[in-house]
XYZ file of N, CA, C and O in Angstrom:
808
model
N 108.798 28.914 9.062
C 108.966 27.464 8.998
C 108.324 26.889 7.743
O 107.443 27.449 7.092
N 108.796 25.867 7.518
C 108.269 25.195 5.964
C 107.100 24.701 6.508
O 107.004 24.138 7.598
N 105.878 25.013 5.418
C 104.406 23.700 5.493
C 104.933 22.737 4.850
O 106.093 22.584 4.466
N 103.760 21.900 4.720
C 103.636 20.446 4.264
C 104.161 20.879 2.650
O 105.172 20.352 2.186
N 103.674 21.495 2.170
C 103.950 21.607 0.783
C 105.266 21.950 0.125
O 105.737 21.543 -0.937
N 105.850 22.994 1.222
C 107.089 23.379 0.774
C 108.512 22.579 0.777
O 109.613 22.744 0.253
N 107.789 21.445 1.812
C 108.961 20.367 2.959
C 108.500 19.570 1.568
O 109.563 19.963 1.088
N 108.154 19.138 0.945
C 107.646 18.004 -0.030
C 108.682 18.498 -1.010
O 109.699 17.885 -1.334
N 108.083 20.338 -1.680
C 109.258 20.937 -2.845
C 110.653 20.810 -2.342
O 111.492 21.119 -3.188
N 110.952 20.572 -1.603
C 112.457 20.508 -0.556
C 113.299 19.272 -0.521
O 114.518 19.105 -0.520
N 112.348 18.513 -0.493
C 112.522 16.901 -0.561
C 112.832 16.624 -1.982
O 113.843 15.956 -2.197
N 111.881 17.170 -3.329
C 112.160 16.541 -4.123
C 113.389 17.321 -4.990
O 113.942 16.730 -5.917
N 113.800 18.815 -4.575
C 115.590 19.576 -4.812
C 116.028 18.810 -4.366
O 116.781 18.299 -5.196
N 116.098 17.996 -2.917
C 117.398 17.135 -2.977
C 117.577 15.774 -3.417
O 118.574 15.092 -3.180
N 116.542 15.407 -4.081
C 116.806 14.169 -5.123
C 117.133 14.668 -6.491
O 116.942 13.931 -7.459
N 117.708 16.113 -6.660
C 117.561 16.494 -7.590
C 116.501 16.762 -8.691
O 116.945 16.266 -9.727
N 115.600 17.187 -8.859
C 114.501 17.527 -9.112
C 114.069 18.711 -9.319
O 113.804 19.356 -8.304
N 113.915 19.193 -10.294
C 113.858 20.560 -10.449
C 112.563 21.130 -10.229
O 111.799 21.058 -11.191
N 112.068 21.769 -9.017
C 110.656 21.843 -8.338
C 110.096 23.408 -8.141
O 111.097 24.075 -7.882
N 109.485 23.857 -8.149
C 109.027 25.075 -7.546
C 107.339 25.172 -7.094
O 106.570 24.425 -7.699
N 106.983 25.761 -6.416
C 105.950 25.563 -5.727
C 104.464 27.001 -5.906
O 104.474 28.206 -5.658
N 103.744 26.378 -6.262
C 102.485 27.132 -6.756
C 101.621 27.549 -5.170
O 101.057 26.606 -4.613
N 101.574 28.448 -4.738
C 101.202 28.267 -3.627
C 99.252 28.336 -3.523
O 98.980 29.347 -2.876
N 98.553 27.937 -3.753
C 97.287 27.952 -4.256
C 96.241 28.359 -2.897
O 95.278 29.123 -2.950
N 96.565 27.876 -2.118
C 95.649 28.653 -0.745
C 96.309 30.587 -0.762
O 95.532 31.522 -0.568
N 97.553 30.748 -0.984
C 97.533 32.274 -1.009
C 96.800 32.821 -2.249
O 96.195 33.893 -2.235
N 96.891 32.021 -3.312
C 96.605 32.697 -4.569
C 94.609 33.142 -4.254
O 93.954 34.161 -4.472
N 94.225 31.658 -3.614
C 92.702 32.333 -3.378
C 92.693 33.416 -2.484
O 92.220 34.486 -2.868
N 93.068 33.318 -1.539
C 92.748 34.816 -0.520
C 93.160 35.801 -0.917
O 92.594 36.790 -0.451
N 94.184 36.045 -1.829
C 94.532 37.204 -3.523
C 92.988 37.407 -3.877
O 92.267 38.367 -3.605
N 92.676 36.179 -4.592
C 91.566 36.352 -5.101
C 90.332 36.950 -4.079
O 89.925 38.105 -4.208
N 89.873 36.159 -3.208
C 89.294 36.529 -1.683
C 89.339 37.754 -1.375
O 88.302 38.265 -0.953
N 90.285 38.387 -1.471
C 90.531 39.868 -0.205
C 90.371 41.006 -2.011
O 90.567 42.184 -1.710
N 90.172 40.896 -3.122
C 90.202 41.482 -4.253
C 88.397 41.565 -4.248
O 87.668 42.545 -4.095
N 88.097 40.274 -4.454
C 86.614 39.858 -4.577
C 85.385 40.986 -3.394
O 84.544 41.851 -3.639
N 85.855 40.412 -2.263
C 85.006 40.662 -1.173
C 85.363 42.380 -0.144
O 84.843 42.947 0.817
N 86.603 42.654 -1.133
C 86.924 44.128 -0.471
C 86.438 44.455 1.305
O 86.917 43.834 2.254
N 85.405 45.558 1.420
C 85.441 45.760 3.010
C 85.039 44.413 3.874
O 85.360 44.257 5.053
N 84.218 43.384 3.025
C 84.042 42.503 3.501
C 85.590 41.610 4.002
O 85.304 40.848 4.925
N 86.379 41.566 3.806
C 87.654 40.777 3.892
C 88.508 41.264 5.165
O 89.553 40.708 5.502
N 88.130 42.005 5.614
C 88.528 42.457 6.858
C 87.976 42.325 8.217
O 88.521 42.601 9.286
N 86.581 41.768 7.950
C 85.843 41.029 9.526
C 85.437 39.727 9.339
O 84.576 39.367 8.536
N 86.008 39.087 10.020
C 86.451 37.553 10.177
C 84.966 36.920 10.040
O 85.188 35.718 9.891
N 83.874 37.076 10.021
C 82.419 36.636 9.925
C 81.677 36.910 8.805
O 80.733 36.229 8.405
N 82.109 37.913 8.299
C 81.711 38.259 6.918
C 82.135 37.669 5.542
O 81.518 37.221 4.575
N 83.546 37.871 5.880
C 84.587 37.218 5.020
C 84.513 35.607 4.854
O 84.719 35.170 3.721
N 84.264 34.790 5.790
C 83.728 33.558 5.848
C 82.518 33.650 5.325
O 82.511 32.921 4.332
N 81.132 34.337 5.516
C 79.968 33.777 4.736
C 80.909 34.291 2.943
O 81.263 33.565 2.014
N 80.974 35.165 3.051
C 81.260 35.275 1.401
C 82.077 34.551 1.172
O 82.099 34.371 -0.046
N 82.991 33.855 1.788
C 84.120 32.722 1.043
C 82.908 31.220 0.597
O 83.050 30.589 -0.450
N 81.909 30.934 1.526
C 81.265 29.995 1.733
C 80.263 30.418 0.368
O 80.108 29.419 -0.334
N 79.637 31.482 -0.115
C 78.693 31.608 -0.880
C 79.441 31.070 -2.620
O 79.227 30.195 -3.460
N 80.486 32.357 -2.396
C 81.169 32.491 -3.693
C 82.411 31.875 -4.357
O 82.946 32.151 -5.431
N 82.692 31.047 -3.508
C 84.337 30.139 -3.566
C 84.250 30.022 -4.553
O 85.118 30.660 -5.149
N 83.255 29.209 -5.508
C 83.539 28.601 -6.645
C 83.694 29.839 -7.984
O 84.192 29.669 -9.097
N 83.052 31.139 -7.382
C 83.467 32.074 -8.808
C 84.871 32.899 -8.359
O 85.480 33.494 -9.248
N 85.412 32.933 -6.897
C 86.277 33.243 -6.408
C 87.594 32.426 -7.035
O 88.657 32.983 -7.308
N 87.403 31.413 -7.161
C 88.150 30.318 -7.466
C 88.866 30.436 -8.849
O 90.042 30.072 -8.833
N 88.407 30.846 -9.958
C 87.364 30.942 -11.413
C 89.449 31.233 -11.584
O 90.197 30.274 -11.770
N 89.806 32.238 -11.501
C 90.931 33.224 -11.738
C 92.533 32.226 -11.775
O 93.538 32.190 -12.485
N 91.941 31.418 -10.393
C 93.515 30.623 -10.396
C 93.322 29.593 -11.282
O 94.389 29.067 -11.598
N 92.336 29.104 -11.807
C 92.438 28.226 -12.740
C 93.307 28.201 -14.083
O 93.958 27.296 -14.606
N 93.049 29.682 -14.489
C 94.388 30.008 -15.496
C 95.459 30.609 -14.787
O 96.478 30.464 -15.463
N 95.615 31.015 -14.087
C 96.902 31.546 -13.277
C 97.725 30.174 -13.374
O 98.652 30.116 -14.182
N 97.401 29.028 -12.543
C 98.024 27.448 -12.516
C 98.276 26.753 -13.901
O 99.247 26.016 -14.077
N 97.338 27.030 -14.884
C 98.028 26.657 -16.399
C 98.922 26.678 -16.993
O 99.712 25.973 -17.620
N 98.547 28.309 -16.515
C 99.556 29.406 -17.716
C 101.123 29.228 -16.954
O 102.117 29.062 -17.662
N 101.234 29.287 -15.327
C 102.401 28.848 -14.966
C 103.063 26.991 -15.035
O 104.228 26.690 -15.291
N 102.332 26.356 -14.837
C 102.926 25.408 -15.499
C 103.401 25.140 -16.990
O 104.416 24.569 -17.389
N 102.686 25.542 -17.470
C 102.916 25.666 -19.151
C 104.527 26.422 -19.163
O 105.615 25.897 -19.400
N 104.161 27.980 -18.776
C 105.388 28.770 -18.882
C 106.455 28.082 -18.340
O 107.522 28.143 -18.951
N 106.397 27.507 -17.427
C 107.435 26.901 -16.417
C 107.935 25.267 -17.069
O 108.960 24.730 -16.650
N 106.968 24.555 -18.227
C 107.403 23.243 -18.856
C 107.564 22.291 -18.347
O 108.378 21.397 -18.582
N 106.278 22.450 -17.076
C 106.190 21.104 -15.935
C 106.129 20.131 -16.761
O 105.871 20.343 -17.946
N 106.373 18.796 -16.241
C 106.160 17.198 -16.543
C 104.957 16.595 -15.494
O 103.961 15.899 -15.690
N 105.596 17.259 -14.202
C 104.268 16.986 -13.580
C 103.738 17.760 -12.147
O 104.622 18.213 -11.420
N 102.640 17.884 -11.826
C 101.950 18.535 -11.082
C 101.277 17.736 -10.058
O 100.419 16.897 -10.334
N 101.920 18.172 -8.138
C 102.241 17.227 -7.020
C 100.568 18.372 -6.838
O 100.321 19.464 -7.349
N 99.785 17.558 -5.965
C 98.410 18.828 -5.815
C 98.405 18.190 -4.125
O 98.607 17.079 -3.634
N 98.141 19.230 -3.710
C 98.070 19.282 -2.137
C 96.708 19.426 -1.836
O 96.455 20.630 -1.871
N 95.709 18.769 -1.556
C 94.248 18.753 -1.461
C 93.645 19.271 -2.455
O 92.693 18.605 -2.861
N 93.940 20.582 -3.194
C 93.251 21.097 -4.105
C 91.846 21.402 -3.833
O 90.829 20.897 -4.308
N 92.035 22.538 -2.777
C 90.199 22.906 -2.513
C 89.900 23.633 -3.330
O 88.691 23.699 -3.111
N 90.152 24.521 -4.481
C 89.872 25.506 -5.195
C 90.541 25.251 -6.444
O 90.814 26.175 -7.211
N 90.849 23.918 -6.717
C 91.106 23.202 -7.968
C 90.096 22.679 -8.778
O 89.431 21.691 -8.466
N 89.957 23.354 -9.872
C 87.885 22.798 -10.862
C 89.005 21.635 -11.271
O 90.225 21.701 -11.424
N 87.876 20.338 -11.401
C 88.079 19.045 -12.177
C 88.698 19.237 -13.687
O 89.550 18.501 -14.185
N 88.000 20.554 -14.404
C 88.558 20.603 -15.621
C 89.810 21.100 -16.048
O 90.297 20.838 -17.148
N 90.427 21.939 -15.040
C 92.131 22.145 -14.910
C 92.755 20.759 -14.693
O 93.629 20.521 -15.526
N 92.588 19.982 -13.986
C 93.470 18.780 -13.802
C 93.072 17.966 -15.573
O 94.072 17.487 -16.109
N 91.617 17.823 -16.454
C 92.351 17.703 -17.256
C 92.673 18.476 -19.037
O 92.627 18.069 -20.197
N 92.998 19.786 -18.321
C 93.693 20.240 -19.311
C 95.182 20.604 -19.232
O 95.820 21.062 -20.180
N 95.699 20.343 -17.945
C 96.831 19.892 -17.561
C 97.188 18.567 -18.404
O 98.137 18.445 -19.178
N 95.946 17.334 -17.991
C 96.499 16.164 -18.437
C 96.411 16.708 -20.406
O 96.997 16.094 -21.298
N 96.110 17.136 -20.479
C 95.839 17.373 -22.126
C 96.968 17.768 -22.863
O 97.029 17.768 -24.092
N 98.001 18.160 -21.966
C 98.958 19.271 -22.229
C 100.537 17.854 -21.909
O 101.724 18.128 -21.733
N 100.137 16.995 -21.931
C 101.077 15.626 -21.560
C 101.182 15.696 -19.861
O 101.619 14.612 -19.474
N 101.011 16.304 -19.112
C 101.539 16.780 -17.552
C 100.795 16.380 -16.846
O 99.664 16.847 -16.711
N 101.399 15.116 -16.033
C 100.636 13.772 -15.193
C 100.437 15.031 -14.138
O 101.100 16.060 -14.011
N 99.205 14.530 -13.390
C 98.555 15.428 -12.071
C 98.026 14.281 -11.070
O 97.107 13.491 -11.283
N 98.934 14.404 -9.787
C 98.882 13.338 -8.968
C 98.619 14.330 -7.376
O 99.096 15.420 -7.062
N 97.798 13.534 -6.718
C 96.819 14.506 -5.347
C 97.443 14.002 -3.980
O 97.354 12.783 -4.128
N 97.964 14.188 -2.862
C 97.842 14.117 -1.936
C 96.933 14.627 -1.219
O 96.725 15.840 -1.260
N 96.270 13.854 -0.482
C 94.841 14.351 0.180
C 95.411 14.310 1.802
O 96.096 13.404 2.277
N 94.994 15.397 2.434
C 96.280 15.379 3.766
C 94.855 15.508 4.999
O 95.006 15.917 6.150
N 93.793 15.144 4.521
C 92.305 15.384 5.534
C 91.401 14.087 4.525
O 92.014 13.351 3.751
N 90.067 14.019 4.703
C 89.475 12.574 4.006
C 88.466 13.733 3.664
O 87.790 14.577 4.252
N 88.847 13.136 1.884
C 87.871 13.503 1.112
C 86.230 13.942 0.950
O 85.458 14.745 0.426
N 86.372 12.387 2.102
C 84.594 11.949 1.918
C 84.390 13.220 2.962
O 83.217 13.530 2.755
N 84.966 14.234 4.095
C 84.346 13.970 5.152
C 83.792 15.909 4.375
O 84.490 16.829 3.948
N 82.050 15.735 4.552
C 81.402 16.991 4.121
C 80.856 17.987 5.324
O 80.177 19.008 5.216
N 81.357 17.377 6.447
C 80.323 18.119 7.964
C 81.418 19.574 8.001
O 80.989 20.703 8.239
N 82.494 19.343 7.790
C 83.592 20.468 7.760
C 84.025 21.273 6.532
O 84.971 20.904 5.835
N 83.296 22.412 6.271
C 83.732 23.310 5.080
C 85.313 23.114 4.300
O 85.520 22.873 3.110
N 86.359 23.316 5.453
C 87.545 23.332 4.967
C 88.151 21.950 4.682
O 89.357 21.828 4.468
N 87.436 21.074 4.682
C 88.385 19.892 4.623
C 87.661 18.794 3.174
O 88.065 17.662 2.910
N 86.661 19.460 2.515
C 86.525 19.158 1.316
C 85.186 20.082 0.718
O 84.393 20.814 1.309
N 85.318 19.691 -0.755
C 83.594 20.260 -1.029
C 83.440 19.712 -2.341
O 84.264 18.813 -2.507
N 82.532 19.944 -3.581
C 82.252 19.058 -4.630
C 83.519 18.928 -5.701
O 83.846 17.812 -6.104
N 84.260 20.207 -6.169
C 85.384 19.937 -6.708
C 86.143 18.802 -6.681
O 86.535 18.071 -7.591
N 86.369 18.748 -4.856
C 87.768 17.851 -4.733
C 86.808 16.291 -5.306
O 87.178 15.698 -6.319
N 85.934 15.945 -4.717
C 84.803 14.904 -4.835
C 85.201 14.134 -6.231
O 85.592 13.011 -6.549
N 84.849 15.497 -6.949
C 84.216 15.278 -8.649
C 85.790 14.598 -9.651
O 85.841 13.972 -10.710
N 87.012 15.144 -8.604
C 88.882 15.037 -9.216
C 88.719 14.236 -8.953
O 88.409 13.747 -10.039
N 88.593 13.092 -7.942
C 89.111 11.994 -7.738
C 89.281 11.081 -9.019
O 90.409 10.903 -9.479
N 88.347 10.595 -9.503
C 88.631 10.066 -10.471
C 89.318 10.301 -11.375
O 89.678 9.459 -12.197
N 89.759 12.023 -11.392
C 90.597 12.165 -12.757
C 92.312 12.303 -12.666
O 93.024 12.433 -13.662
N 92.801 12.247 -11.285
C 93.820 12.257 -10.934
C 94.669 10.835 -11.307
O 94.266 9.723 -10.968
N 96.210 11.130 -12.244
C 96.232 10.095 -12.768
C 97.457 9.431 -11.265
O 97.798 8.276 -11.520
N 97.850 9.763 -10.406
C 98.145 9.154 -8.797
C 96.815 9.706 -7.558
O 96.486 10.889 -7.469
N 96.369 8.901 -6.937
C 95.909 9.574 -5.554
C 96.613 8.785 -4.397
O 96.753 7.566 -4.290
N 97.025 9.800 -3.548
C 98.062 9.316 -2.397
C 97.345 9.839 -1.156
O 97.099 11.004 -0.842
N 97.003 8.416 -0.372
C 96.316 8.743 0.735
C 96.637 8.702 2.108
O 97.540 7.957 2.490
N 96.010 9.411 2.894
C 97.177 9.161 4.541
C 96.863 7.964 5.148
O 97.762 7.421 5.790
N 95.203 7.151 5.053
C 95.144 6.221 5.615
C 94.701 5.442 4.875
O 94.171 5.922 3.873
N 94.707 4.098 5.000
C 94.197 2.703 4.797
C 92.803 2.707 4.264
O 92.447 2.377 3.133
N 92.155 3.083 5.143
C 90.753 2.599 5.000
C 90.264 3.547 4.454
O 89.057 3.345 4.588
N 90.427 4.751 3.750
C 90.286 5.601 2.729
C 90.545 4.665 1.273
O 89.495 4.639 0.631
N 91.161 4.239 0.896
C 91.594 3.341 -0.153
C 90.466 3.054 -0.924
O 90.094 3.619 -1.952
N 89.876 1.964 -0.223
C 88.282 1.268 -0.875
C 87.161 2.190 -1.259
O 86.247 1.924 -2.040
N 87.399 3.569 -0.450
C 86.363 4.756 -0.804
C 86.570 5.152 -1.816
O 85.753 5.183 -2.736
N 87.956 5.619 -1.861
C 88.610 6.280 -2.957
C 88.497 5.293 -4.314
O 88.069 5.721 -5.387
N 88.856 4.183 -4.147
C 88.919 3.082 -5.655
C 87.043 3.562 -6.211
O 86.455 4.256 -7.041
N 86.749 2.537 -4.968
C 85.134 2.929 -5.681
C 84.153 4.304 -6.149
O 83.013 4.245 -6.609
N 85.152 5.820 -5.821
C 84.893 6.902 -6.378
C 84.907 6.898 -7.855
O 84.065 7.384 -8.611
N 86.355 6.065 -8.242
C 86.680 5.848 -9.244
C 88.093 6.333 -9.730
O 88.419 6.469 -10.909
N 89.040 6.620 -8.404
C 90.298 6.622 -8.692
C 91.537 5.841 -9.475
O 91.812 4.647 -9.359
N 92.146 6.727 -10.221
C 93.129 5.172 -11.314
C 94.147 5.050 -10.701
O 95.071 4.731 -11.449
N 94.464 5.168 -9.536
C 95.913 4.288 -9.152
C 95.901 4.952 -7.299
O 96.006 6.157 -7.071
N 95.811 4.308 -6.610
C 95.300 4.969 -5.043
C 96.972 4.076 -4.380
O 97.224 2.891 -4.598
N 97.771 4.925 -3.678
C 98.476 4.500 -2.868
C 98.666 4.982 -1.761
O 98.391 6.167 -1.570
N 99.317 3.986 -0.491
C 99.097 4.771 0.438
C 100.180 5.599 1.134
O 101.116 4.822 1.325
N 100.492 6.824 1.606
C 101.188 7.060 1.974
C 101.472 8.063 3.191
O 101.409 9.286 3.066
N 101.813 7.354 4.464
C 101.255 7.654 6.080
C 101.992 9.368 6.163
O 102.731 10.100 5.505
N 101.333 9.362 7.234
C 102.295 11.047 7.385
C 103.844 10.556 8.260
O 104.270 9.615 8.929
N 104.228 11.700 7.806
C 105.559 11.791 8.091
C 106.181 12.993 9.303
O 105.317 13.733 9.775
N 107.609 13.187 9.790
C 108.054 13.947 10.016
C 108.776 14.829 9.154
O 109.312 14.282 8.190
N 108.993 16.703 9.333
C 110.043 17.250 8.365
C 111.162 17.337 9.786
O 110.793 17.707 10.900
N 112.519 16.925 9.455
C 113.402 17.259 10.821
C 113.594 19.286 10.860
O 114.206 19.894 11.738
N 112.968 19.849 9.808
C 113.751 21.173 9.618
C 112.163 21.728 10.172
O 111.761 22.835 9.814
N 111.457 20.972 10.938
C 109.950 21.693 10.964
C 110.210 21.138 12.705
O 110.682 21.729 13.676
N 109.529 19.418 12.490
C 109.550 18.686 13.662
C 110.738 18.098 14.546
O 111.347 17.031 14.470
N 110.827 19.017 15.278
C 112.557 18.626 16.545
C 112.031 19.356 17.728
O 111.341 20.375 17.755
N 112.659 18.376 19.041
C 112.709 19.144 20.299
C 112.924 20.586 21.181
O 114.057 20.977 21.462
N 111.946 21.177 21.502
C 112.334 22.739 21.685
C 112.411 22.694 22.908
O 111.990 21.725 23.540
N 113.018 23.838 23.523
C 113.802 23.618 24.819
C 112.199 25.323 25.291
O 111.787 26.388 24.831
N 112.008 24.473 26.325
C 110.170 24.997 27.106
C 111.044 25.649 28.424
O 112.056 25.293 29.027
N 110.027 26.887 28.548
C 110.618 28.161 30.005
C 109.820 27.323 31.030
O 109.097 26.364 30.764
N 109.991 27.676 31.848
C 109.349 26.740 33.042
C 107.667 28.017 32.976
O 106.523 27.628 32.743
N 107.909 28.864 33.140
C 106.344 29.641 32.584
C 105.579 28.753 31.418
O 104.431 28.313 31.485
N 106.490 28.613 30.369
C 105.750 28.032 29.905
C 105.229 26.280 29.825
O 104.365 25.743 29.132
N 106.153 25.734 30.833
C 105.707 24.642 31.092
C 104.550 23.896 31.821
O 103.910 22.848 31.738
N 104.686 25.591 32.968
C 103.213 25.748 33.875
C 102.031 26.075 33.003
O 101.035 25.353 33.012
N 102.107 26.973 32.375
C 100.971 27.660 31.575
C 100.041 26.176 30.678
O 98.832 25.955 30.622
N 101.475 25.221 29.952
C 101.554 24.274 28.762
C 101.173 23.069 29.179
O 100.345 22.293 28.702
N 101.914 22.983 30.192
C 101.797 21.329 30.826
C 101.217 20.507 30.846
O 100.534 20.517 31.869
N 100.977 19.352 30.020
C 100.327 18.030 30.426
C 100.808 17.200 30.299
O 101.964 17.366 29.910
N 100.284 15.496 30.540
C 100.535 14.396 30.388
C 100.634 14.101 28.577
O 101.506 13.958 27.719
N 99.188 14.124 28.683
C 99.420 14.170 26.674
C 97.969 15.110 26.111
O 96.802 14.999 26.484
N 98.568 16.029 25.099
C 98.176 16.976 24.393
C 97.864 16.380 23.107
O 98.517 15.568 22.452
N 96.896 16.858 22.897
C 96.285 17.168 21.186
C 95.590 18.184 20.840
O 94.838 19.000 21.374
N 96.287 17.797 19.144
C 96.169 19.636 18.304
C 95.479 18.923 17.420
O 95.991 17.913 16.936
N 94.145 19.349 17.047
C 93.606 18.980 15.865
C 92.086 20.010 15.881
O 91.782 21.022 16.513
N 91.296 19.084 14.749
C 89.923 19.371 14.761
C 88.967 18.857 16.153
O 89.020 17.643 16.350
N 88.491 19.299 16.691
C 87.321 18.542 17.812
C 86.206 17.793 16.958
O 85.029 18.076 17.180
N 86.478 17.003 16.150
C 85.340 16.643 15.383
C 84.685 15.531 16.782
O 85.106 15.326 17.920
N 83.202 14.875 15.829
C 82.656 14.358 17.253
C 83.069 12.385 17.516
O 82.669 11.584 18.361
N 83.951 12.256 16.422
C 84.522 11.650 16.621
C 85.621 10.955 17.661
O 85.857 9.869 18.190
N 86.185 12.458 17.590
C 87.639 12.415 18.473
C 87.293 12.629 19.734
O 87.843 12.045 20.668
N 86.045 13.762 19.922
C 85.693 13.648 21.664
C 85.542 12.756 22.150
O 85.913 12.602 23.314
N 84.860 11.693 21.368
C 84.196 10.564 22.017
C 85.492 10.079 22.251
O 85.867 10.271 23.407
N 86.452 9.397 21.372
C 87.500 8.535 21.083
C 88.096 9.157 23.251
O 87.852 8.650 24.346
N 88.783 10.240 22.874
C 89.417 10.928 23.954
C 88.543 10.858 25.326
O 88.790 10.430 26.453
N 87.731 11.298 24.892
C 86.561 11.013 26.037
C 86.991 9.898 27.157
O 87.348 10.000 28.330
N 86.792 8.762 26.254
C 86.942 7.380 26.277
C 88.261 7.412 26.993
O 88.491 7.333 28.200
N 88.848 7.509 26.255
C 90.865 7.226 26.384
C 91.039 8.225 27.796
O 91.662 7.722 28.730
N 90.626 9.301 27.923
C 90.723 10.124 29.530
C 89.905 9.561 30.947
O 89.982 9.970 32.105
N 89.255 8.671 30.466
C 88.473 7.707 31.363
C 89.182 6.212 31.658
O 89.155 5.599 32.724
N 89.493 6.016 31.051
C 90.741 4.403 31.406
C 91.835 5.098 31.729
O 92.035 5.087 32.943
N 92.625 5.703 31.101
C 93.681 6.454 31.610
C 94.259 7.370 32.733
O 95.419 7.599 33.078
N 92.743 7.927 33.301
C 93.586 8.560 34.478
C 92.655 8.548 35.902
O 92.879 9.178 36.936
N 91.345 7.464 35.556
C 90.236 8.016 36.439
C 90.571 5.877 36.588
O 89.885 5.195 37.350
């Protein structure tokens, strides 16, 4: 099935657009599973060393992403969070004429969760010449980081991803509820739900 990133390269072939897609979370775990060898094979290990060394792990795709845009004669470069994107690639991209614009698909600010930002993404904001955000009230954070042009833009459906699937009755027993959520348990959302499962069914 298409991710977020590929449904975006998909979208912009059929406005005609001549697109291809850098896939940058595989390119680190390339890097990752090269770096950390026997370590990359037990799920606890492989995490402290992603957590120690990301940033020299990282080091490799920085010219890998150049050298293919360059070769390739981008105009411009769509960045999908960019966790393992250094500030100084976005601007030697911009150096090279090739606007670099961010969709941030999690909040920047938030540091309690490893995967959902770290100082890199922090340090880009400001140098990204679009930042496109999922919510509202990210906006005023983002301006006063020092972003040059912040718009907003909500999430969406892909119809070739998100459509109705036809459920076995096993798995309806196994699956079943009133209403489900898939996300992070941050301590936010317990509370929120917490809350919302207490008016709602009690």
């Amino acid at each position: 099935p298409l991710g977020y990133e590929q449904s975006v390269c998909k979208a912009m072939r059929a406005k005609g657009i001549d697109c291809f897609f850098f896939d940058e979370p595989k390119e680190y775990r390339t890097q990752l599973r090269k770096a950390s060898l026997l370590f990359y094979y037990n799920r606890i290990s492989r995490e402290i060393f992603h957590r120690i060394f990301w940033r020299v792990i990282a080091q490799p795709l920085q010219k890998l992403l150049i050298d293919t845009a360059l070769k390739n004669n981008v105009d411009y470069v769509f960045v999908s969070k960019g966790l393992f994107l250094h500030p100084s690639t976005i601007v030697t991209l911009q150096g090279h004429n090739i606007s670099v614009s961010c969709y941030y698909a999690d909040n920047p600010f938030n540091t309690w969760h490893f995967t959902n930002s770290n100082t890199w993404v922090r340090e880009s904001i400001k140098l990204y010449d679009t930042y496109l955000a999922w919510a509202k009230f990210l906006i005023p954070q983002l301006k006063a980081y020092g972003a040059k042009s912040v718009h907003y833009i909500p999430y969406a459906c892909n119809p070739d991803v998100h459509y109705p699937v036809s459920v076995k009755k096993y798995e309806r027993e196994k699956f079943g509820s009133d209403v489900a959520f898939i996300g992070t348990a941050d301590e936010e959302r317990i509370h929120f739900f917490s809350e919302f499962i207490k008016m709602t069914f009690f």
